[in-house]
Amino acid sequence: MATGWASGDASGYRQAIAANAAASWASTPSGQLALEMDKAGLLQPLGHCRLPGYEAKYDPKVKRSFCYPTQNASGWAVTP
């Protein structure tokens, strides 16, 4: 097990690799779409199922929640 300087160096290296991967992904079409959704204030509400007309329901079989539309759900404009 690394201690002291070696531990800090390894931790910093892992963080730099992760940051580089995130920056590379941000340049992809998916990353650009996510950026636009974030700028419009939609990314966090979508990711946490907090959009009007949608609700999270817990499924005890898989111990996870899933986001479902309600009767009041509306769609949004998309670029084909």
GROMACS .gro file of C-alpha atoms in nm:
model
   80
    1MET     CA    1   0.000   0.000   0.000
    2ALA     CA    2   0.137   0.340  -0.096
    3THR     CA    3   0.171   0.604   0.172
    4GLY     CA    4   0.257   0.970   0.184
    5TRP     CA    5   0.381   1.123  -0.140
    6ALA     CA    6   0.322   0.808  -0.350
    7SER     CA    7  -0.040   0.786  -0.235
    8GLY     CA    8  -0.103   1.152  -0.317
    9ASP     CA    9   0.070   1.117  -0.653
   10ALA     CA   10  -0.141   0.814  -0.748
   11SER     CA   11  -0.460   0.989  -0.639
   12GLY     CA   12  -0.375   1.299  -0.842
   13TYR     CA   13  -0.296   1.085  -1.145
   14ARG     CA   14  -0.634   0.906  -1.125
   15GLN     CA   15  -0.814   1.239  -1.094
   16ALA     CA   16  -0.631   1.377  -1.397
   17ILE     CA   17  -0.721   1.070  -1.606
   18ALA     CA   18  -1.088   1.102  -1.502
   19ALA     CA   19  -1.092   1.474  -1.585
   20ASN     CA   20  -0.936   1.406  -1.925
   21ALA     CA   21  -1.198   1.141  -2.002
   22ALA     CA   22  -1.478   1.378  -1.899
   23ALA     CA   23  -1.338   1.654  -2.119
   24SER     CA   24  -1.315   1.415  -2.415
   25TRP     CA   25  -1.676   1.303  -2.364
   26ALA     CA   26  -1.791   1.665  -2.347
   27SER     CA   27  -1.676   1.706  -2.710
   28THR     CA   28  -1.895   1.420  -2.835
   29PRO     CA   29  -2.248   1.471  -2.974
   30SER     CA   30  -2.390   1.329  -2.648
   31GLY     CA   31  -2.177   1.565  -2.442
   32GLN     CA   32  -2.288   1.863  -2.650
   33LEU     CA   33  -2.654   1.761  -2.614
   34ALA     CA   34  -2.610   1.730  -2.238
   35LEU     CA   35  -2.453   2.076  -2.228
   36GLU     CA   36  -2.746   2.227  -2.417
   37MET     CA   37  -2.994   2.051  -2.188
   38ASP     CA   38  -2.803   2.182  -1.887
   39LYS     CA   39  -2.805   2.538  -2.025
   40ALA     CA   40  -3.183   2.510  -2.069
   41GLY     CA   41  -3.219   2.390  -1.709
   42LEU     CA   42  -3.343   2.045  -1.811
   43LEU     CA   43  -3.057   1.808  -1.735
   44GLN     CA   44  -3.086   1.795  -1.355
   45PRO     CA   45  -3.469   1.772  -1.351
   46LEU     CA   46  -3.458   1.498  -1.616
   47GLY     CA   47  -3.188   1.304  -1.435
   48HIS     CA   48  -3.379   1.320  -1.107
   49CYS     CA   49  -3.729   1.270  -1.257
   50ARG     CA   50  -3.846   1.614  -1.147
   51LEU     CA   51  -4.008   1.729  -1.470
   52PRO     CA   52  -4.376   1.826  -1.463
   53GLY     CA   53  -4.588   1.527  -1.559
   54TYR     CA   54  -4.333   1.264  -1.455
   55GLU     CA   55  -4.294   1.072  -1.132
   56ALA     CA   56  -4.045   0.830  -0.984
   57LYS     CA   57  -4.180   0.494  -0.873
   58TYR     CA   58  -3.983   0.252  -0.659
   59ASP     CA   59  -3.961  -0.110  -0.773
   60PRO     CA   60  -3.884  -0.329  -0.472
   61LYS     CA   61  -3.789  -0.624  -0.693
   62VAL     CA   62  -3.481  -0.445  -0.826
   63LYS     CA   63  -3.451  -0.195  -0.538
   64ARG     CA   64  -3.444   0.104  -0.774
   65SER     CA   65  -3.671   0.385  -0.879
   66PHE     CA   66  -3.781   0.446  -1.237
   67CYS     CA   67  -3.920   0.760  -1.398
   68TYR     CA   68  -4.265   0.731  -1.560
   69PRO     CA   69  -4.492   0.979  -1.735
   70THR     CA   70  -4.823   1.060  -1.569
   71GLN     CA   71  -5.147   1.152  -1.745
   72ASN     CA   72  -5.033   1.516  -1.740
   73ALA     CA   73  -4.701   1.451  -1.911
   74SER     CA   74  -4.606   1.658  -2.210
   75GLY     CA   75  -4.340   1.609  -2.469
   76TRP     CA   76  -4.064   1.841  -2.581
   77ALA     CA   77  -3.919   1.949  -2.912
   78VAL     CA   78  -3.641   1.735  -3.055
   79THR     CA   79  -3.408   1.765  -3.348
   80PRO     CA   80  -3.437   1.458  -3.572
   0.00000   0.00000   0.00000
